[in-house]
Amino acid sequence: MSYSGLLLQLFQDALVVLIAPLLLGWVNQCRAWLQNRSGAGVLQPYRNLVKLFHKDAVLANNASPLFRFTPYILFSGMWLAAALVPVIATDLPLSPAVDVIALVGIFALARVFISLAAMDIGTAFGTLGARREMLVGFLAEPALLMVFFTASAISQSTSLVTIVETLAHRQFVLYPSLAFAAVAFVMVMLAENARIPVDNPATHLELTMIHEAMILEYSARHLALVEWASAIKLLAYITIGIALFAPWGIAEASNLEALPLALAALFLKLAVAGASLALLETLSAKLRIFRVPEYLGTAFLLAVLAMLVHFLLGA
Amino acid sequence: MSAILPLDLVSAVVVIWLALAVLGLVAQASPRFVTNFIFPLGACASLVLLAAAFSALGGTPDIAVLPLGLPDLPFHLRLDALSAFFLLLLGAASFGISLYSAGYFRTMDKGTLGLLCFEYHLFLASMVLVMLADDAYMFMVAWETMAISSYFLVTTDHKIPEIRSAGFIYLLVAHVGAIAILMCFGVLQGGHGDYTFATMRNAHLTEFWASITFFLALFGFGAKAGMLPLHVWLPEAHPAAPSPVSAMMSGIMLKTAIYGILRVSFDLLDMQLWWWGVLTMSLGLLTALYGVLFAAVQTDMKRLLAYSSIENIGIILVGIGLTLVFHAFHKDALAALAITATLYHALNHAFMKGLLFLGTGSVLHATGERNLGKLGGLIHSMPKLALLVLVGALALAGLPPLNGFVSEWLLLQAFLLSPGLPLPYLNMLVPVAAAALVLAAALAGYVMVKFYGVIFLGQPREKRIEKAHDIGIWEQLGLGWLALGCLLLGIFPVFVIFNIDHVTRTLVGQTLGSTPAQTGWLLLTPIHPERASYSPLILFAIVVIGVLFTIFVVKKFYHGRLRRGPAWDCGFPEQTARMQDTAEGFGQPIRQIFKQFFGVIREVPSPFDKKPHYHGETRDLLWDWGYLPIARLAETLSRLAGKLQHGRIPIYLLYSFVTLLALLVFVR
């Protein structure tokens, strides 16, 4: 473990926590522009967090310790996930500890905890949200794993760093397996981050909500942590997408000189990805909840297909 | 030689357990003595077994011949790495279960308790003997003792008709399996008439007969393990049995079947064919998916866990199948990885499922309720139990940094490495199999959220369960041991694998390698650090540090004011406990998506019903399509045979006369 690697790791840890709300603000702003609204500005998520941190927390009478503890688990889990993705540099001292399978495990851990917390108060909406979240999860998680397996099959490794290094050094042509995997990944990302077409982060409509239904009972600091964790999760997913499907510009080894360039590349890619996400959300309509399994099933099959294509064509 | 051999210690444990069994019968007049003395003593014997098995793991096989048995057929004992590993599993899991039993059986009435104590310890001893047996004769004796003692344990509450019929199904499947195992040994001895395992190891079978042996073993042991389509006894027997017995059957007894499959296919048979592996893997995948889907729609908490056991047995079978494929193609490093994952999962499952079954026992004791639809909110009245069961539920859901994740991680690594097999079709099959496996693993998370959430979280669905009392000290000790096991097995995988390596070496001739020496004990690197690495300890530490750091920062910069109020629930004024999802409700999406696989019977009331009645039931289609036709056929045949019987002497004399004539005509 090198000294500069440690420094880089700390830098990335701080960076992901701090810019995650910015990314969310950017997505919301882009969406507002696309919908002919003026929008609240890219800094609105920060204001929301500050506001929430100033409020008094209200807990339901029968909230258990699990309910109060979950936001912290969620926050640190998502933070860990985002901190592990080699997105500025590939020399991260923590990355050998967690490979892609473990990364999916961390997402699953967070999902299970938030679902349990949603069931804790025992309201109709909470359990409804938990059930739907687990429904989305059990289909999205295998699809995500299969996307990762395709990338691992190409690079002969499940370590994210090795995957990124291998993919970044390949010839720049369209690989059919990666193309399938990319489509599947985008579908999973939308579902996992509670975006349209699976969920709508902007409404509290009982017939459709998933994520919002689960966090209805949270308030003040707990809600702030949950919201922040969701923002970090979105950032983590987008950076994973970048690392897998657009790994150019990421600094290799502990090359501090390449860092400014890598940072610039990262911000550019995040801006493009955020705008595309907003466009995607504006262009599509929310699916009925009964259609969600089909949607995710498609993503799962696409990911399996990606892996089969890799074995068939070797590409 | 003055040193005490591990085999002597293990035999001593068997003797102690048998003695405790008899003592339980003798001392049944004093239930206090039985629960406070015999069960804890049995637990101490488990610890001795654990230590002996641990020391035997790395040693050379011990052999002994007992002067017991029939005149010409003495009992042969052998303690090698494979037996030692499963004995270690037995000792570790039964220690927790016996401690728990000391508290759990406190309220049982005198006569039943004495018998139960007898059967319980006999069951334990017979399982040890199954793993020590070195000849088919002793194996079958121990195997049948195990089946019968567990039958009596299952039917402890034999006054209830459902429990009697559950016991009958169990006994029936166990014996169908036992016949297959007996035939398997019959083929294995290859006509020498010598039934010791030593002879069987040296016998050379043709490919055809080796395949017959393997499938007889898979069928016979699969019946005990709960492999599809022989799984039907599990969801019946587990809810019927007292919880510590369910824990023991699911945690340990199912593993004796896994032991049997490994013993026959890797030790006694001298060849492994690749298509055995493909078949085992396919069966395992079907079993895993079937089990987890049915677990998701159960409403009885013990049935849910029984189906989850079927799922885990499926995962273990997938591991065995993968090992067979690799081993047949002489990819020994991969075979070592797959078999390590398999054994690891078997060990994990003993801890996780033991913990959860015991947890349901405590819930049952405190509330008298097994139906998920009537529980809820127990985290408030039983906080200690809730915490310990949470560990088990997270582990069974396969989440890092607990133990269930490690074995699934290893198995997935084995899958990812498998391309490169000489048969292209097989390479195609592997991604599909991996996809099915991760689907099953993800569904396990769904099942565990349902299990934990409906029992422990939310509001109590019935008034009376609010007053449930928390668990006592014996229960805490037993559950705590198993929960600690789940955590430690998850955090220190390198140590565990280092010890499993002894077994791997004897089974497939290679080990995962000296990874602890190369990369330190922190990182789990089954193949090469570049390939894959995982460090649960670091992960665990980071999450803990992250949580503490966040709590610290929030405490420091935030006023921390907190109010309690009624739940918000989007401002709905009327909120009752009945509005929460029931077990049926939580399983509804699964029932909806996979409805082809379930036999769903629904009675939905019409909107005008004065007294609306809703009834939903999910039936096992294999039962309707597979078992009932067989039962009907058997009934028809016996009715036909029954026509011969009239109970009148002249007719029987006529039969004898006709038979005699026929014999005279044909034999001459």
GROMACS .gro file of N, CA and C in nm, chain B residues 580-660:
model
  243
  895GLN      N    1  -5.094  -0.409   0.803
  895GLN     CA    2  -4.960  -0.447   0.759
  895GLN      C    3  -4.970  -0.566   0.663
  896ASP      N    4  -4.866  -0.585   0.588
  896ASP     CA    5  -4.861  -0.703   0.503
  896ASP      C    6  -4.861  -0.827   0.589
  897THR      N    7  -4.944  -0.923   0.553
  897THR     CA    8  -4.932  -1.054   0.616
  897THR      C    9  -4.826  -1.132   0.540
  898ALA      N   10  -4.805  -1.256   0.584
  898ALA     CA   11  -4.709  -1.339   0.512
  898ALA      C   12  -4.757  -1.363   0.370
  899GLU      N   13  -4.888  -1.384   0.354
  899GLU     CA   14  -4.941  -1.404   0.219
  899GLU      C   15  -4.916  -1.279   0.135
  900GLY      N   16  -4.942  -1.163   0.196
  900GLY     CA   17  -4.927  -1.038   0.123
  900GLY      C   18  -4.784  -1.017   0.079
  901PHE      N   19  -4.692  -1.047   0.169
  901PHE     CA   20  -4.552  -1.024   0.133
  901PHE      C   21  -4.506  -1.121   0.025
  902GLY      N   22  -4.566  -1.238   0.022
  902GLY     CA   23  -4.525  -1.335  -0.080
  902GLY      C   24  -4.600  -1.317  -0.211
  903GLN      N   25  -4.698  -1.226  -0.213
  903GLN     CA   26  -4.785  -1.214  -0.330
  903GLN      C   27  -4.710  -1.189  -0.460
  904PRO      N   28  -4.609  -1.097  -0.463
  904PRO     CA   29  -4.541  -1.076  -0.592
  904PRO      C   30  -4.478  -1.204  -0.646
  905ILE      N   31  -4.422  -1.282  -0.557
  905ILE     CA   32  -4.359  -1.407  -0.603
  905ILE      C   33  -4.464  -1.502  -0.657
  906ARG      N   34  -4.579  -1.508  -0.586
  906ARG     CA   35  -4.685  -1.597  -0.632
  906ARG      C   36  -4.735  -1.552  -0.769
  907GLN      N   37  -4.741  -1.420  -0.785
  907GLN     CA   38  -4.788  -1.363  -0.911
  907GLN      C   39  -4.692  -1.395  -1.026
  908ILE      N   40  -4.563  -1.373  -1.001
  908ILE     CA   41  -4.465  -1.387  -1.109
  908ILE      C   42  -4.447  -1.533  -1.147
  909PHE      N   43  -4.440  -1.619  -1.047
  909PHE     CA   44  -4.407  -1.759  -1.074
  909PHE      C   45  -4.532  -1.846  -1.060
  910LYS      N   46  -4.648  -1.797  -1.102
  910LYS     CA   47  -4.769  -1.871  -1.068
  910LYS      C   48  -4.776  -2.007  -1.136
  911GLN      N   49  -4.702  -2.024  -1.245
  911GLN     CA   50  -4.706  -2.154  -1.311
  911GLN      C   51  -4.651  -2.266  -1.222
  912PHE      N   52  -4.562  -2.228  -1.130
  912PHE     CA   53  -4.495  -2.331  -1.052
  912PHE      C   54  -4.573  -2.371  -0.927
  913PHE      N   55  -4.672  -2.291  -0.893
  913PHE     CA   56  -4.746  -2.319  -0.771
  913PHE      C   57  -4.884  -2.372  -0.807
  914GLY      N   58  -4.933  -2.458  -0.722
  914GLY     CA   59  -5.073  -2.492  -0.733
  914GLY      C   60  -5.150  -2.401  -0.639
  915VAL      N   61  -5.200  -2.290  -0.691
  915VAL     CA   62  -5.264  -2.192  -0.603
  915VAL      C   63  -5.415  -2.218  -0.597
  916ILE      N   64  -5.463  -2.231  -0.476
  916ILE     CA   65  -5.608  -2.246  -0.457
  916ILE      C   66  -5.656  -2.121  -0.386
  917ARG      N   67  -5.750  -2.050  -0.446
  917ARG     CA   68  -5.796  -1.926  -0.384
  917ARG      C   69  -5.947  -1.925  -0.375
  918GLU      N   70  -5.996  -1.884  -0.261
  918GLU     CA   71  -6.139  -1.860  -0.248
  918GLU      C   72  -6.153  -1.713  -0.215
  919VAL      N   73  -6.203  -1.636  -0.310
  919VAL     CA   74  -6.217  -1.493  -0.287
  919VAL      C   75  -6.365  -1.463  -0.267
  920PRO      N   76  -6.399  -1.392  -0.160
  920PRO     CA   77  -6.540  -1.365  -0.135
  920PRO      C   78  -6.595  -1.266  -0.236
  921SER      N   79  -6.725  -1.273  -0.261
  921SER     CA   80  -6.787  -1.174  -0.348
  921SER      C   81  -6.812  -1.049  -0.265
  922PRO      N   82  -6.824  -0.933  -0.330
  922PRO     CA   83  -6.838  -0.809  -0.254
  922PRO      C   84  -6.965  -0.805  -0.169
  923PHE      N   85  -7.061  -0.895  -0.196
  923PHE     CA   86  -7.188  -0.887  -0.125
  923PHE      C   87  -7.195  -0.987  -0.010
  924ASP      N   88  -7.088  -1.060   0.013
  924ASP     CA   89  -7.091  -1.159   0.121
  924ASP      C   90  -7.113  -1.090   0.255
  925LYS      N   91  -7.203  -1.147   0.335
  925LYS     CA   92  -7.225  -1.094   0.468
  925LYS      C   93  -7.103  -1.123   0.556
  926LYS      N   94  -7.057  -1.247   0.546
  926LYS     CA   95  -6.939  -1.283   0.625
  926LYS      C   96  -6.829  -1.322   0.527
  927PRO      N   97  -6.753  -1.224   0.478
  927PRO     CA   98  -6.652  -1.258   0.376
  927PRO      C   99  -6.548  -1.352   0.432
  928HIS      N  100  -6.515  -1.448   0.351
  928HIS     CA  101  -6.412  -1.544   0.392
  928HIS      C  102  -6.310  -1.555   0.282
  929TYR      N  103  -6.186  -1.532   0.316
  929TYR     CA  104  -6.081  -1.543   0.216
  929TYR      C  105  -5.993  -1.661   0.251
  930HIS      N  106  -5.964  -1.741   0.150
  930HIS     CA  107  -5.874  -1.853   0.176
  930HIS      C  108  -5.778  -1.866   0.059
  931GLY      N  109  -5.652  -1.867   0.088
  931GLY     CA  110  -5.553  -1.885  -0.016
  931GLY      C  111  -5.459  -1.996   0.025
  932GLU      N  112  -5.422  -2.081  -0.067
  932GLU     CA  113  -5.335  -2.191  -0.032
  932GLU      C  114  -5.242  -2.217  -0.149
  933THR      N  115  -5.118  -2.238  -0.119
  933THR     CA  116  -5.022  -2.269  -0.224
  933THR      C  117  -4.979  -2.412  -0.208
  934ARG      N  118  -5.009  -2.491  -0.307
  934ARG     CA  119  -4.977  -2.634  -0.296
  934ARG      C  120  -4.853  -2.668  -0.376
  935ASP      N  121  -4.787  -2.774  -0.329
  935ASP     CA  122  -4.670  -2.826  -0.397
  935ASP      C  123  -4.717  -2.914  -0.512
  936LEU      N  124  -4.691  -2.871  -0.636
  936LEU     CA  125  -4.743  -2.946  -0.749
  936LEU      C  126  -4.681  -3.084  -0.761
  937LEU      N  127  -4.556  -3.096  -0.714
  937LEU     CA  128  -4.493  -3.227  -0.723
  937LEU      C  129  -4.568  -3.329  -0.638
  938TRP      N  130  -4.626  -3.280  -0.531
  938TRP     CA  131  -4.703  -3.369  -0.444
  938TRP      C  132  -4.825  -3.421  -0.521
  939ASP      N  133  -4.894  -3.328  -0.589
  939ASP     CA  134  -5.015  -3.368  -0.660
  939ASP      C  135  -4.984  -3.452  -0.784
  940TRP      N  136  -4.878  -3.416  -0.851
  940TRP     CA  137  -4.850  -3.485  -0.978
  940TRP      C  138  -4.761  -3.606  -0.960
  941GLY      N  139  -4.674  -3.604  -0.861
  941GLY     CA  140  -4.579  -3.714  -0.846
  941GLY      C  141  -4.621  -3.815  -0.741
  942TYR      N  142  -4.651  -3.766  -0.622
  942TYR     CA  143  -4.668  -3.858  -0.511
  942TYR      C  144  -4.807  -3.919  -0.506
  943LEU      N  145  -4.907  -3.835  -0.527
  943LEU     CA  146  -5.043  -3.888  -0.515
  943LEU      C  147  -5.072  -3.996  -0.620
  944PRO      N  148  -5.031  -3.978  -0.746
  944PRO     CA  149  -5.052  -4.088  -0.842
  944PRO      C  150  -4.985  -4.217  -0.800
  945ILE      N  151  -4.863  -4.206  -0.744
  945ILE     CA  152  -4.793  -4.327  -0.700
  945ILE      C  153  -4.872  -4.392  -0.586
  946ALA      N  154  -4.917  -4.307  -0.495
  946ALA     CA  155  -4.992  -4.361  -0.382
  946ALA      C  156  -5.120  -4.428  -0.432
  947ARG      N  157  -5.185  -4.363  -0.530
  947ARG     CA  158  -5.309  -4.420  -0.583
  947ARG      C  159  -5.282  -4.552  -0.654
  948LEU      N  160  -5.173  -4.557  -0.726
  948LEU     CA  161  -5.137  -4.679  -0.797
  948LEU      C  162  -5.114  -4.792  -0.697
  949ALA      N  163  -5.038  -4.759  -0.591
  949ALA     CA  164  -5.009  -4.861  -0.490
  949ALA      C  165  -5.139  -4.910  -0.428
  950GLU      N  166  -5.230  -4.817  -0.407
  950GLU     CA  167  -5.357  -4.854  -0.346
  950GLU      C  168  -5.437  -4.947  -0.437
  951THR      N  169  -5.440  -4.909  -0.567
  951THR     CA  170  -5.513  -4.992  -0.663
  951THR      C  171  -5.454  -5.131  -0.669
  952LEU      N  172  -5.322  -5.139  -0.675
  952LEU     CA  173  -5.257  -5.269  -0.684
  952LEU      C  174  -5.287  -5.353  -0.561
  953SER      N  175  -5.283  -5.287  -0.445
  953SER     CA  176  -5.306  -5.368  -0.325
  953SER      C  177  -5.453  -5.410  -0.316
  954ARG      N  178  -5.542  -5.326  -0.373
  954ARG     CA  179  -5.681  -5.369  -0.372
  954ARG      C  180  -5.700  -5.491  -0.462
  955LEU      N  181  -5.631  -5.489  -0.575
  955LEU     CA  182  -5.638  -5.605  -0.664
  955LEU      C  183  -5.583  -5.728  -0.596
  956ALA      N  184  -5.468  -5.709  -0.529
  956ALA     CA  185  -5.409  -5.823  -0.458
  956ALA      C  186  -5.503  -5.869  -0.347
  957GLY      N  187  -5.571  -5.773  -0.289
  957GLY     CA  188  -5.661  -5.804  -0.179
  957GLY      C  189  -5.777  -5.893  -0.222
  958LYS      N  190  -5.809  -5.889  -0.352
  958LYS     CA  191  -5.920  -5.973  -0.400
  958LYS      C  192  -5.891  -6.121  -0.382
  959LEU      N  193  -5.761  -6.153  -0.375
  959LEU     CA  194  -5.725  -6.293  -0.357
  959LEU      C  195  -5.764  -6.344  -0.219
  960GLN      N  196  -5.771  -6.250  -0.126
  960GLN     CA  197  -5.795  -6.292   0.012
  960GLN      C  198  -5.944  -6.296   0.041
  961HIS      N  199  -5.994  -6.414   0.078
  961HIS     CA  200  -6.135  -6.422   0.110
  961HIS      C  201  -6.157  -6.466   0.252
  962GLY      N  202  -6.052  -6.518   0.313
  962GLY     CA  203  -6.067  -6.564   0.450
  962GLY      C  204  -6.139  -6.698   0.458
  963ARG      N  205  -6.156  -6.766   0.344
  963ARG     CA  206  -6.224  -6.899   0.349
  963ARG      C  207  -6.123  -7.005   0.316
  964ILE      N  208  -6.115  -7.105   0.402
  964ILE     CA  209  -6.012  -7.207   0.390
  964ILE      C  210  -6.019  -7.283   0.257
  965PRO      N  211  -6.140  -7.321   0.209
  965PRO     CA  212  -6.142  -7.397   0.082
  965PRO      C  213  -6.075  -7.321  -0.031
  966ILE      N  214  -6.096  -7.188  -0.034
  966ILE     CA  215  -6.036  -7.111  -0.145
  966ILE      C  216  -5.885  -7.111  -0.135
  967TYR      N  217  -5.834  -7.094  -0.011
  967TYR     CA  218  -5.688  -7.098   0.005
  967TYR      C  219  -5.633  -7.234  -0.036
  968LEU      N  220  -5.707  -7.341  -0.002
  968LEU     CA  221  -5.663  -7.475  -0.042
  968LEU      C  222  -5.661  -7.487  -0.194
  969LEU      N  223  -5.760  -7.422  -0.258
  969LEU     CA  224  -5.765  -7.423  -0.404
  969LEU      C  225  -5.641  -7.355  -0.461
  970TYR      N  226  -5.603  -7.241  -0.398
  970TYR     CA  227  -5.480  -7.171  -0.442
  970TYR      C  228  -5.362  -7.265  -0.435
  971SER      N  229  -5.348  -7.335  -0.323
  971SER     CA  230  -5.234  -7.425  -0.305
  971SER      C  231  -5.237  -7.533  -0.412
  972PHE      N  232  -5.355  -7.582  -0.437
  972PHE     CA  233  -5.369  -7.690  -0.534
  972PHE      C  234  -5.326  -7.641  -0.673
  973VAL      N  235  -5.377  -7.521  -0.711
  973VAL     CA  236  -5.344  -7.467  -0.844
  973VAL      C  237  -5.194  -7.442  -0.853
  974THR      N  238  -5.136  -7.385  -0.748
  974THR     CA  239  -4.993  -7.360  -0.749
  974THR      C  240  -4.915  -7.489  -0.768
  975LEU      N  241  -4.957  -7.591  -0.695
  975LEU     CA  242  -4.888  -7.720  -0.703
  975LEU      C  243  -4.895  -7.776  -0.844
   0.00000   0.00000   0.00000
